[in-house]
Coordinates of C-alpha atoms in Angstrom, one line a residue:
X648 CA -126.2 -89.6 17.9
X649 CA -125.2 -86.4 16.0
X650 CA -124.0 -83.6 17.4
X651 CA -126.2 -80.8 18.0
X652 CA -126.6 -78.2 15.3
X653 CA -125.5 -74.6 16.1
X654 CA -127.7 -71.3 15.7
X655 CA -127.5 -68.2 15.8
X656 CA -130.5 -65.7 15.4
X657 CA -129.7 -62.1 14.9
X658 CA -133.0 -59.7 15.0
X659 CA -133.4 -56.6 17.3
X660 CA -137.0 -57.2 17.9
X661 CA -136.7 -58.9 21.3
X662 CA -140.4 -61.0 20.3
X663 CA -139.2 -62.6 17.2
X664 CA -135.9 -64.1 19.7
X665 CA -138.3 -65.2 22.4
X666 CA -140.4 -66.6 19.7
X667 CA -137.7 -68.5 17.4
X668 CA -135.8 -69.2 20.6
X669 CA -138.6 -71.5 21.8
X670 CA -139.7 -73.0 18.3
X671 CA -136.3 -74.2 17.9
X672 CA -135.4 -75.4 20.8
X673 CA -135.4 -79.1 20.0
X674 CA -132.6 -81.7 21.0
X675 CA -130.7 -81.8 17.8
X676 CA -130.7 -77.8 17.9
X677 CA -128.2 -75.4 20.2
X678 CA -130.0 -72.2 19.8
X679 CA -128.5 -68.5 20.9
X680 CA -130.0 -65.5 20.3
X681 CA -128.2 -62.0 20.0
X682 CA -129.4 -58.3 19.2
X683 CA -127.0 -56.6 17.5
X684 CA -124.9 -57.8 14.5
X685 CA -121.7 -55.5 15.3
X686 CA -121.6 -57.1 18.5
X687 CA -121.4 -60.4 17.8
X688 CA -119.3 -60.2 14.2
X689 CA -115.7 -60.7 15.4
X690 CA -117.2 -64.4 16.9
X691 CA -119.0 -65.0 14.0
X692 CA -116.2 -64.7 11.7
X693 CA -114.0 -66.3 14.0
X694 CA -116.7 -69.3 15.0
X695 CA -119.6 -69.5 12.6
X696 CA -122.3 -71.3 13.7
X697 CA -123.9 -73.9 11.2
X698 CA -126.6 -71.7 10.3
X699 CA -126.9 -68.2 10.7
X700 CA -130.7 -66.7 11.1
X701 CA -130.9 -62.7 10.5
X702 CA -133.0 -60.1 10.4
X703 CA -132.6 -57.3 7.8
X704 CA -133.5 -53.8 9.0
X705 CA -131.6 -53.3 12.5
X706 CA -129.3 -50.9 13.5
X707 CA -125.8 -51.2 13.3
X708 CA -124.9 -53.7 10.3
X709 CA -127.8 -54.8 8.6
X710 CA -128.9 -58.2 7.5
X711 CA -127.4 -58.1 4.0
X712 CA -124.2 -56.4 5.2
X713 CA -124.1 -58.8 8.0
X714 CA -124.5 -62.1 5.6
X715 CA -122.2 -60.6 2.7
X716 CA -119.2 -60.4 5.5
X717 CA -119.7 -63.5 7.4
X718 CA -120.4 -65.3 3.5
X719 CA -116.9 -63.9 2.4
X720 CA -115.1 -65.7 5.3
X721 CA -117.4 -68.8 5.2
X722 CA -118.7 -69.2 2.3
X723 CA -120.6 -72.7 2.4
X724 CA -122.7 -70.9 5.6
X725 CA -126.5 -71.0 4.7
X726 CA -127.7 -67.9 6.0
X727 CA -131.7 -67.5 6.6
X728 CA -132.8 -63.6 5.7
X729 CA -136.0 -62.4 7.7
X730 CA -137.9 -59.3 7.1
X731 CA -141.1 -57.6 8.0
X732 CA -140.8 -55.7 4.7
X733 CA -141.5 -58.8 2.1
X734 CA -140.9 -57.0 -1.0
X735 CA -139.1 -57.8 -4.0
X736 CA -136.5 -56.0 -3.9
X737 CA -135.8 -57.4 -0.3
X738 CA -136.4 -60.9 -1.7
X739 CA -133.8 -60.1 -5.0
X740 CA -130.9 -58.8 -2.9
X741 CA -130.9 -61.5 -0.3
X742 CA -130.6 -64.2 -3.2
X743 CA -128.2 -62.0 -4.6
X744 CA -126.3 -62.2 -1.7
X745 CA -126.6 -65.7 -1.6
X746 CA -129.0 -66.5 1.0
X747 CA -129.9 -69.7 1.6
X748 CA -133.7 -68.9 2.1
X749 CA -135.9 -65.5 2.7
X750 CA -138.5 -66.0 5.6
X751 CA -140.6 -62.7 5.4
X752 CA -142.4 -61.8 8.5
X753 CA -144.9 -63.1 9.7
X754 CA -144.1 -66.5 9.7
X755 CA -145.4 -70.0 11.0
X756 CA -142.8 -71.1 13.7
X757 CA -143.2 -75.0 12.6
X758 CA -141.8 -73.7 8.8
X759 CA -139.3 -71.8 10.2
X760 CA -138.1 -74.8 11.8
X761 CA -138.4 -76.8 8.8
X762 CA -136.3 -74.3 6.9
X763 CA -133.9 -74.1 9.8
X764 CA -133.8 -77.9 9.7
X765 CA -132.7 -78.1 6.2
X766 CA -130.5 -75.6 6.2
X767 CA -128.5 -77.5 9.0
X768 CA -128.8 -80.7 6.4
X769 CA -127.7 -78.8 3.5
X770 CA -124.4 -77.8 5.7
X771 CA -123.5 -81.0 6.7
X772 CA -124.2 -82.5 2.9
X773 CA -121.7 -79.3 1.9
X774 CA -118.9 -81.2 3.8
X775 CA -119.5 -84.6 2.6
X776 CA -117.3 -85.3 -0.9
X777 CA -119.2 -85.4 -3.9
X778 CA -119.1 -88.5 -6.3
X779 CA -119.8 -87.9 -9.8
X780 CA -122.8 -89.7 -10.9
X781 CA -122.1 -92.6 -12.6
X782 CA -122.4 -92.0 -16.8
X783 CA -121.7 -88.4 -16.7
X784 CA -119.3 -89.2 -19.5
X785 CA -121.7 -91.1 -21.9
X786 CA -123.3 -89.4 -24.7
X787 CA -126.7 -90.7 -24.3
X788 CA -127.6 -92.3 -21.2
X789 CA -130.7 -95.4 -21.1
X790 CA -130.3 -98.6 -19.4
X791 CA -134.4 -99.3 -20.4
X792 CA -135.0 -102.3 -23.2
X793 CA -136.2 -100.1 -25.9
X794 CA -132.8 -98.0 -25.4
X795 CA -130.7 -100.9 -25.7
X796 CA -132.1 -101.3 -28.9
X797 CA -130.9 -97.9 -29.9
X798 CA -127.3 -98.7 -28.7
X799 CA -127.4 -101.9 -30.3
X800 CA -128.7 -99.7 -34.0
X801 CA -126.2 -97.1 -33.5
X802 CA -123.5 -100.1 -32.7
X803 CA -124.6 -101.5 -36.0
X804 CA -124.1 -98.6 -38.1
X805 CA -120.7 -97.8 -36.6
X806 CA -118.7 -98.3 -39.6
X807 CA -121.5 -96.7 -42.4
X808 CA -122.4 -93.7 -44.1
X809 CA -126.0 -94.9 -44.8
X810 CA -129.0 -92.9 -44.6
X811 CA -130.9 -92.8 -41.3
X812 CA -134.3 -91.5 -40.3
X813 CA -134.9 -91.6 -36.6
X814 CA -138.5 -91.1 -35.0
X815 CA -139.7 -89.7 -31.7
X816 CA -141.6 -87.4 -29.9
X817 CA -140.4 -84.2 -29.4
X818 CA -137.7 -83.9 -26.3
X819 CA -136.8 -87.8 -26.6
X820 CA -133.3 -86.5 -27.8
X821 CA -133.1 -87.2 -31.5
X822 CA -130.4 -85.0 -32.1
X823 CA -128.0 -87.2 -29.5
X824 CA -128.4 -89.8 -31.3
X825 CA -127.5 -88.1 -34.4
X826 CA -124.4 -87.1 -33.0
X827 CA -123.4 -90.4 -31.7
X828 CA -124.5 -91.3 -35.4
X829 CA -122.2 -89.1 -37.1
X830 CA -119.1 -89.1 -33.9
X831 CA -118.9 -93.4 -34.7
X832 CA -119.1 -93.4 -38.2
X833 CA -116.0 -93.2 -40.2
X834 CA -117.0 -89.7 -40.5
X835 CA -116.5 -88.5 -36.8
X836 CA -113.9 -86.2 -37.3
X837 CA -115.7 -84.1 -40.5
X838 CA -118.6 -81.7 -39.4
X839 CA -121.6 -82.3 -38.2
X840 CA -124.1 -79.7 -39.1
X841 CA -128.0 -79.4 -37.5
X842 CA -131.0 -77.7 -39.4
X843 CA -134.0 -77.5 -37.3
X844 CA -137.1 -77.8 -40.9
X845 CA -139.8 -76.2 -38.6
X846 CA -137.5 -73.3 -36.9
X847 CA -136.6 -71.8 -40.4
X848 CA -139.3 -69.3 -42.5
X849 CA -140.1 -71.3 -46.1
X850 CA -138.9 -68.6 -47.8
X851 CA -135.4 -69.1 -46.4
X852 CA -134.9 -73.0 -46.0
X853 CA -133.6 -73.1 -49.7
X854 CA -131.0 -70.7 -49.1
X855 CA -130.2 -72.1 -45.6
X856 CA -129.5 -75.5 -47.3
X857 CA -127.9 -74.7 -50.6
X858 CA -126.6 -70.9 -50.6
X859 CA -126.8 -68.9 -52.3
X860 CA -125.0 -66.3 -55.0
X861 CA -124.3 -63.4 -54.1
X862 CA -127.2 -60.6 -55.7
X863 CA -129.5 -63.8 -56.0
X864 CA -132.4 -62.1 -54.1
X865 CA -133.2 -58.8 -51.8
X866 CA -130.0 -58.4 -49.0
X867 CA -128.1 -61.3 -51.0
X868 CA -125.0 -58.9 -50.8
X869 CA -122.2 -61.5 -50.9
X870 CA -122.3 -65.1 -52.0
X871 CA -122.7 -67.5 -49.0
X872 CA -122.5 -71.5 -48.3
X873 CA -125.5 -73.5 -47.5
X874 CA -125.5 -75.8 -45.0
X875 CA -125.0 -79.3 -47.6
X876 CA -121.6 -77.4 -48.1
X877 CA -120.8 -77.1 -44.8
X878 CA -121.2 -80.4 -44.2
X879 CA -119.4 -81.4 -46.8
X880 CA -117.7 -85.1 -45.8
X881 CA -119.2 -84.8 -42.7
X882 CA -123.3 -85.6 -41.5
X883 CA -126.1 -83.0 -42.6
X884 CA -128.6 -83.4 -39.6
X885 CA -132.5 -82.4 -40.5
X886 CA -134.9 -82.3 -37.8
X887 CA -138.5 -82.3 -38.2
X888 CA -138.1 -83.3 -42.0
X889 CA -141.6 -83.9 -42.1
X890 CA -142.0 -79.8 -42.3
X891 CA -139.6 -79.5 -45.2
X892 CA -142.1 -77.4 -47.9
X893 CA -142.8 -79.3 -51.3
X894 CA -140.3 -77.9 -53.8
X895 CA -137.7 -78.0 -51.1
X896 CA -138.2 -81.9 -51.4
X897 CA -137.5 -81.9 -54.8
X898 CA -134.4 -80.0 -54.5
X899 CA -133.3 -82.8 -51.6
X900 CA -134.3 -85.6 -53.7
X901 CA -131.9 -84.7 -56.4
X902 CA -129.0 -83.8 -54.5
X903 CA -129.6 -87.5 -52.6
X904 CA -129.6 -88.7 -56.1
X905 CA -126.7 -86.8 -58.0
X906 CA -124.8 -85.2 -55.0
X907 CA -124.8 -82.1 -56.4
X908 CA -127.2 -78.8 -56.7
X909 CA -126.9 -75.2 -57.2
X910 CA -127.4 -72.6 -54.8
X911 CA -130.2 -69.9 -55.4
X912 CA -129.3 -67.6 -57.9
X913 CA -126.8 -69.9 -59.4
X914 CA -125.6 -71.8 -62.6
X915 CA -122.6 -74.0 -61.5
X916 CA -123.3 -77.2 -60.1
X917 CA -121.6 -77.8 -56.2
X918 CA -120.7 -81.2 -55.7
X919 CA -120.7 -82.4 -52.0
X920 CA -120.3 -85.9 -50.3
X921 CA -122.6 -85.4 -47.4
X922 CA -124.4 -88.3 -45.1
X923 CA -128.0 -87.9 -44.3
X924 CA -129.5 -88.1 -41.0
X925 CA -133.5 -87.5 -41.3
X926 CA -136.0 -87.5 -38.0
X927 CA -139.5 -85.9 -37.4
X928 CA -141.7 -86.7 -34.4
X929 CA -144.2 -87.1 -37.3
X930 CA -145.5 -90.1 -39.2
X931 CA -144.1 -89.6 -42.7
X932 CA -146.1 -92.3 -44.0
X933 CA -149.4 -90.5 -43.3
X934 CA -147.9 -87.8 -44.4
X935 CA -147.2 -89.4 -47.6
X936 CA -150.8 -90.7 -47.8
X937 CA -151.9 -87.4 -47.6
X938 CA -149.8 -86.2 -50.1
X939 CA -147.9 -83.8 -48.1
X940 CA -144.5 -85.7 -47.9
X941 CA -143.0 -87.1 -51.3
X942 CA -143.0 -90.6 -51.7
X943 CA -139.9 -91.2 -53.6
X944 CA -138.3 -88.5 -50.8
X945 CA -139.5 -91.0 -47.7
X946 CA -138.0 -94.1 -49.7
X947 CA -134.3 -92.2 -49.9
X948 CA -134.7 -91.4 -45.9
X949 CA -136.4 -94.5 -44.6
X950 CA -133.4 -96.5 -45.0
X951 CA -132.5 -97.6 -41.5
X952 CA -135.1 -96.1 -39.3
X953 CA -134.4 -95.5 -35.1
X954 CA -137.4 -95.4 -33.2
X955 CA -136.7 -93.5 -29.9
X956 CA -139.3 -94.4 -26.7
X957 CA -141.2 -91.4 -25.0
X958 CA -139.5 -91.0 -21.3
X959 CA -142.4 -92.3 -20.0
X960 CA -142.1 -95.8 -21.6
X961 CA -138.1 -95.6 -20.3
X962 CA -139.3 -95.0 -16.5
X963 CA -136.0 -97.1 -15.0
X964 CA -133.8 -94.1 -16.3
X965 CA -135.3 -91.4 -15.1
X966 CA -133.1 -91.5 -11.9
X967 CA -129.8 -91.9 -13.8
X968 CA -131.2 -89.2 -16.3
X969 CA -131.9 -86.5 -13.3
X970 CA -128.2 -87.2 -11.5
X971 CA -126.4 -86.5 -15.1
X972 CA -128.5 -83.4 -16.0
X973 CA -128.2 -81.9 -12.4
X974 CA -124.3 -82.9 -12.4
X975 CA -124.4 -80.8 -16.1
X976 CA -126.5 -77.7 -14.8
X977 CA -124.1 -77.6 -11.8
X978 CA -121.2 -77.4 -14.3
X979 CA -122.9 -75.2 -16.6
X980 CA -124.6 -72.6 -13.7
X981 CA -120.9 -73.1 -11.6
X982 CA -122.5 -74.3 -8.7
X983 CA -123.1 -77.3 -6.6
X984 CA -124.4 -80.6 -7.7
X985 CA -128.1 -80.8 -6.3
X986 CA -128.7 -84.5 -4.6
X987 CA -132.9 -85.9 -5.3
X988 CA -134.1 -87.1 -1.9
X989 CA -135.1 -91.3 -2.4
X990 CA -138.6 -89.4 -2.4
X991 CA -138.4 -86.9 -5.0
X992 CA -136.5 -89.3 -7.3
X993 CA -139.3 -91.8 -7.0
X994 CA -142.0 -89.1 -7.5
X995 CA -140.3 -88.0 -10.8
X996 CA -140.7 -91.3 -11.8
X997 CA -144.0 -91.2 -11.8
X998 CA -144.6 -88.3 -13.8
X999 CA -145.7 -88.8 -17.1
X1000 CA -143.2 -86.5 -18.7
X1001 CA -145.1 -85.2 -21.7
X1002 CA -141.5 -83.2 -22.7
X1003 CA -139.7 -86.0 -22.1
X1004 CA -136.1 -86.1 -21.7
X1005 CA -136.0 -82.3 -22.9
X1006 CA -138.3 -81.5 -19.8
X1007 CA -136.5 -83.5 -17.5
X1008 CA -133.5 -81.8 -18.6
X1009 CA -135.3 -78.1 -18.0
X1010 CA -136.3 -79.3 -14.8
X1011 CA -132.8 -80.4 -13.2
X1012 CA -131.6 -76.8 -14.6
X1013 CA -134.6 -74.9 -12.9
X1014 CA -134.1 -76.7 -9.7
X1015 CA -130.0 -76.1 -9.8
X1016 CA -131.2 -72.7 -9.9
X1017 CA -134.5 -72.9 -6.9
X1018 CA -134.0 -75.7 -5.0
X1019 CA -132.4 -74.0 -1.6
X1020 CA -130.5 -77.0 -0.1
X1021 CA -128.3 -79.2 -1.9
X1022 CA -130.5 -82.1 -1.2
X1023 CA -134.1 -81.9 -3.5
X1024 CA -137.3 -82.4 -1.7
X1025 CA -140.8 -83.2 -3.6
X1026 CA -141.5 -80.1 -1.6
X1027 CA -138.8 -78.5 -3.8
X1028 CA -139.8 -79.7 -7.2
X1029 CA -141.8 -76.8 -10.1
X1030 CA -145.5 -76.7 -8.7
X1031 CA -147.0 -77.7 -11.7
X1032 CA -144.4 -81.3 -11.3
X1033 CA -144.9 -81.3 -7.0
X1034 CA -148.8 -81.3 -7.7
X1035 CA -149.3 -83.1 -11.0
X1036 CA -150.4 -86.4 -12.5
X1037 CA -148.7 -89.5 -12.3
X1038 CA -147.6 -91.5 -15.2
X1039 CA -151.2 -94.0 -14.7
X1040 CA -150.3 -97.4 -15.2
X1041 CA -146.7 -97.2 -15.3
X1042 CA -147.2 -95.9 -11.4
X1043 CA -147.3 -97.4 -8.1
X1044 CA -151.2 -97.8 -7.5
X1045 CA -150.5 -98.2 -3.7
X1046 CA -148.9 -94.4 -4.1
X1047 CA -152.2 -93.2 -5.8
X1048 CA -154.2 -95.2 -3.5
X1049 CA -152.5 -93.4 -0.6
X1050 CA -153.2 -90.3 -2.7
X1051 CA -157.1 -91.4 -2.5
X1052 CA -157.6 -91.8 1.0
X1053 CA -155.7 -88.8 1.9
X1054 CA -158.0 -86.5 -0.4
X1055 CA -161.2 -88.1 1.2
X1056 CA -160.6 -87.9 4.5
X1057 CA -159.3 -84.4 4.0
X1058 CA -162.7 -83.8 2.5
X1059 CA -164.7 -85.5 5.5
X1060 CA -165.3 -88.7 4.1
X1061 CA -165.7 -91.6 6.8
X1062 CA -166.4 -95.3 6.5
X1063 CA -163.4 -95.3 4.0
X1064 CA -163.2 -99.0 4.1
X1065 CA -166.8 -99.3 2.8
X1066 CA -166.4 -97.5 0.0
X1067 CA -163.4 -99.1 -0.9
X1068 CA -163.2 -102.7 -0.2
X1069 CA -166.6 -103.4 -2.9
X1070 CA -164.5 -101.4 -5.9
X1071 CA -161.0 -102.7 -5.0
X1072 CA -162.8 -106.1 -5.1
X1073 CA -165.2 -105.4 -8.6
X1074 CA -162.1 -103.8 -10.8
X1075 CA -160.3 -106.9 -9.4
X1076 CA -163.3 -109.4 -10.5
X1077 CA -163.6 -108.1 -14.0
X1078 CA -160.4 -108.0 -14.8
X1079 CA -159.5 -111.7 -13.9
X1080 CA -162.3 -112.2 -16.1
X1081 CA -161.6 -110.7 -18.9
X1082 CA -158.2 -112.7 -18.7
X1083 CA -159.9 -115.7 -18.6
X1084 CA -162.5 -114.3 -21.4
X1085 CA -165.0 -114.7 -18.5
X1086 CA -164.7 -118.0 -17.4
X1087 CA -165.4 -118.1 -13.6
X1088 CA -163.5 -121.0 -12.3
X1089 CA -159.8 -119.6 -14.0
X1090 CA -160.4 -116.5 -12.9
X1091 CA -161.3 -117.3 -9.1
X1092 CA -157.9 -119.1 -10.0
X1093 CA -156.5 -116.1 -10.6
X1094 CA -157.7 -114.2 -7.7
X1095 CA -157.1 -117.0 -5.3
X1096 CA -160.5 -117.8 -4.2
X1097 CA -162.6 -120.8 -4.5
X1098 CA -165.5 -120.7 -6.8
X1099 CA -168.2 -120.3 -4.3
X1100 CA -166.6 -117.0 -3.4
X1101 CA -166.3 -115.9 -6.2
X1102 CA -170.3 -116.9 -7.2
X1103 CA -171.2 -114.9 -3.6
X1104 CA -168.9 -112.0 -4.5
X1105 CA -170.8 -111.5 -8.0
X1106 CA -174.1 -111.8 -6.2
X1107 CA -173.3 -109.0 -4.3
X1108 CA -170.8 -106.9 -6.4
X1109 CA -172.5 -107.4 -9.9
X1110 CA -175.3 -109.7 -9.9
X1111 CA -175.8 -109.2 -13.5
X1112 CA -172.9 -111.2 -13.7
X1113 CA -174.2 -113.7 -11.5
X1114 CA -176.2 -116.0 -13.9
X1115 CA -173.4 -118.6 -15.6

């Protein structure tokens, strides 16, 4: 057994002791109580405790005097801030200060211990050694069929400089794939230039791509390179191609033709050698049936095409996924790597992810930033994630089932069993039937029942079924 946590709770109100001092007195807990910061300081610095409990307002040192000095000889301390004065500005300095948590008064003694709780796990995870998760160094990270099938594309094309057009939704991380295009192609070490179609104003996407002269239009005050020239031996990368404006096709299709063009304003042809790399979260060929996209345009891009899968149809990687992007937030926000409970890794893999990988990504960052221990609870996860829908099919049914009986007993229900057992048993008949395009002896195969129970269940379940 563990040793026992230490405590220490500093508040001047003698009820909030007396009433923390009982909530948390629990085996795994060692709790002691004190009045006054200054009196207790030179101990504290000396022998912190594992978690340090403290009031705000009290006389003497305060609160966020108190946790700054202690926090400067033991930094890895999580320090719990109470106040009765929940404002924000309370709340901003005590994150500021680096509390762990802010409990403003009053407060439910069982969450208080919960928080306290944590705060001793988060401690004792600080002084375990942290293993960097496996694939932090990859560029793109899937272990999922239809991501295999991506490696295996940009494996192919290793050693070209042919035209690519890679489709997804948005988030599914077309422009890593691009780069891992263009950084294993004979043309790695050349530039590799992005162009988002939809992020630039029509009016400016010809200039953004070819230059222009300098005096060519309004502001044009100096001659400047378009991206094709910046790319020059390297990979031009144009995302969402499918909102590149008419005549701007034109001008592409020529310069994929001749490799040259001239910039706006200009009368001397530019010659470039550039690679294409085309993708859209569109489908170009409706778009050509509706005669928004040029055909002759789609045929120059659609020469190797990469399909990238939604996250949801990649759910084995959403674990591996989470560790690198909370591993890459810790590096980015110079903090510690957050750790996803076994829980809150499975619940992320149940959300249907309508971002994708983009969101997931967002999601590590935010809770790098929120989450207050190092270990991530479902508790800990963005509301609108803790609460929401599961992925459907893809899902554990048992998880939603759970989900099910929870809600209706929560809302009163009794005779659970009743309710259930007829529906669990009628979505089971109809679909072994439909598998067995409603033959009745295959599909009480199926089910494992002889026919006669299956010809008793119909009676009962669906007797319009009944009749053979």
């Amino acid at each position: 057994m563990s040793e026992a946590a230490r405590v220490m709770i500093v508040d001047d109100d003698r009820a909030i002791r007396w009433v923390l001092e009982r909530a948390l007195a629990q085996p795994d807990l060692e709790v002691e109580c004190v009045e006054r910061a200054d009196r207790v300081l030179p101990r504290l610095l000396e022998e912190p405790p594992d978690v340090l409990v403290t009031d705000i307002r009290m006389p003497g040192i305060d609160g966020l005097d108190l946790m700054a000095r202690v926090r400067e000889a033991h930094p890895d301390l999580p320090v719990i801030v109470m106040t009765a004065h929940s404002d924000l500005d309370s709340a901003v300095a005590s994150y500021q200060g680096g509390a762990f948590e802010y409990l403003p008064k009053p407060f439910d003694v069982d969450e208080a211990l919960v928080l306290v709780r944590r705060a001793v796990a988060h401690a004792r995870e600080r002084q375990r050694p942290v293993t960097p998760p496996e694939g932090l160094e990859t560029e793109i990270i899937g272990e999922a069929p239809a991501m295999q099938e991506v490696f295996r594309a940009i494996g192919r094309l290793a050693q070209s400089h042919i035209t690519v057009l890679i489709n997804g939704e948005s988030g599914t991380g077309k422009e890593r794939v691009a780069q891992a295009l263009h950084q294993h192609s004979p043309r790695g070490s050349r530039p590799f230039i992005a162009l988002n179609m939809a992020a630039i104003p029509r009016d400016l996407i010809e200039s953004e791509l070819f230059g222009h002269e300098k005096g060519a239009f309004t502001g044009a005050t100096a001659q400047r390179q378009g991206r094709f020239e910046q790319a020059d031996g390297g990979t031009l990368f144009l995302d969402e191609i499918g909102d590149m404006p008419a005549e701007t096709q034109t001008r592409l299709l020529r310069v994929l033709a001749d490799g040259e063009f001239y910039r706006v304003g200009g009368h001397t042809p530019v010659k470039v050698d550039v690679r294409i790399i085309a993708a859209t979260h569109q489908h170009l060929e409706e778009l050509v049936d509706e005669g928004r996209f040029r055909e002759d345009l789609f045929h120059r891009l659609n020469v190797i095409r990469i399909h990238l899968p939604k996250l949801a149809d990649r759910r084995e990687d959403i674990p591996r996924l989470a560790r690198h992007f909370l591993a890459e937030a810790a590096k980015e926000l110079a903090t510690d790597v957050k750790v996803l409970t076994e829980e809150a890794e499975e619940h992320l893999t149940r959300l249907a992810w309508p971002g994708n990988v983009r969101q997931l990504e967002n999601t590590c960052r935010w809770l790098t930033v929120m989450a207050s221990g190092r270990e991530v609870l479902v508790e800990d996860l963005p509301p609108e994630l803790r609460d929401g829908e599961s992925g459907g099919a893809s899902g554990d049914w048992r998880l939603s089932f759970r989900d099910w009986a929870d809600r209706a007993l929560a809302a009163g229900h009794t005779h659970l069993l009743e309710e259930a057992v007829p529906d669990f048993e009628k979505i089971l008949i109809e679909t072994a039937l439909k598998h067995t395009g409603g033959r009745k002896g295959e599909a009480a195969e199926l089910l494992g029942w002889g026919r006669n129970t299956l010809t008793r269940k119909l009676k009962t379940l669906m007797p319009e079924m009944a009749e053979d």
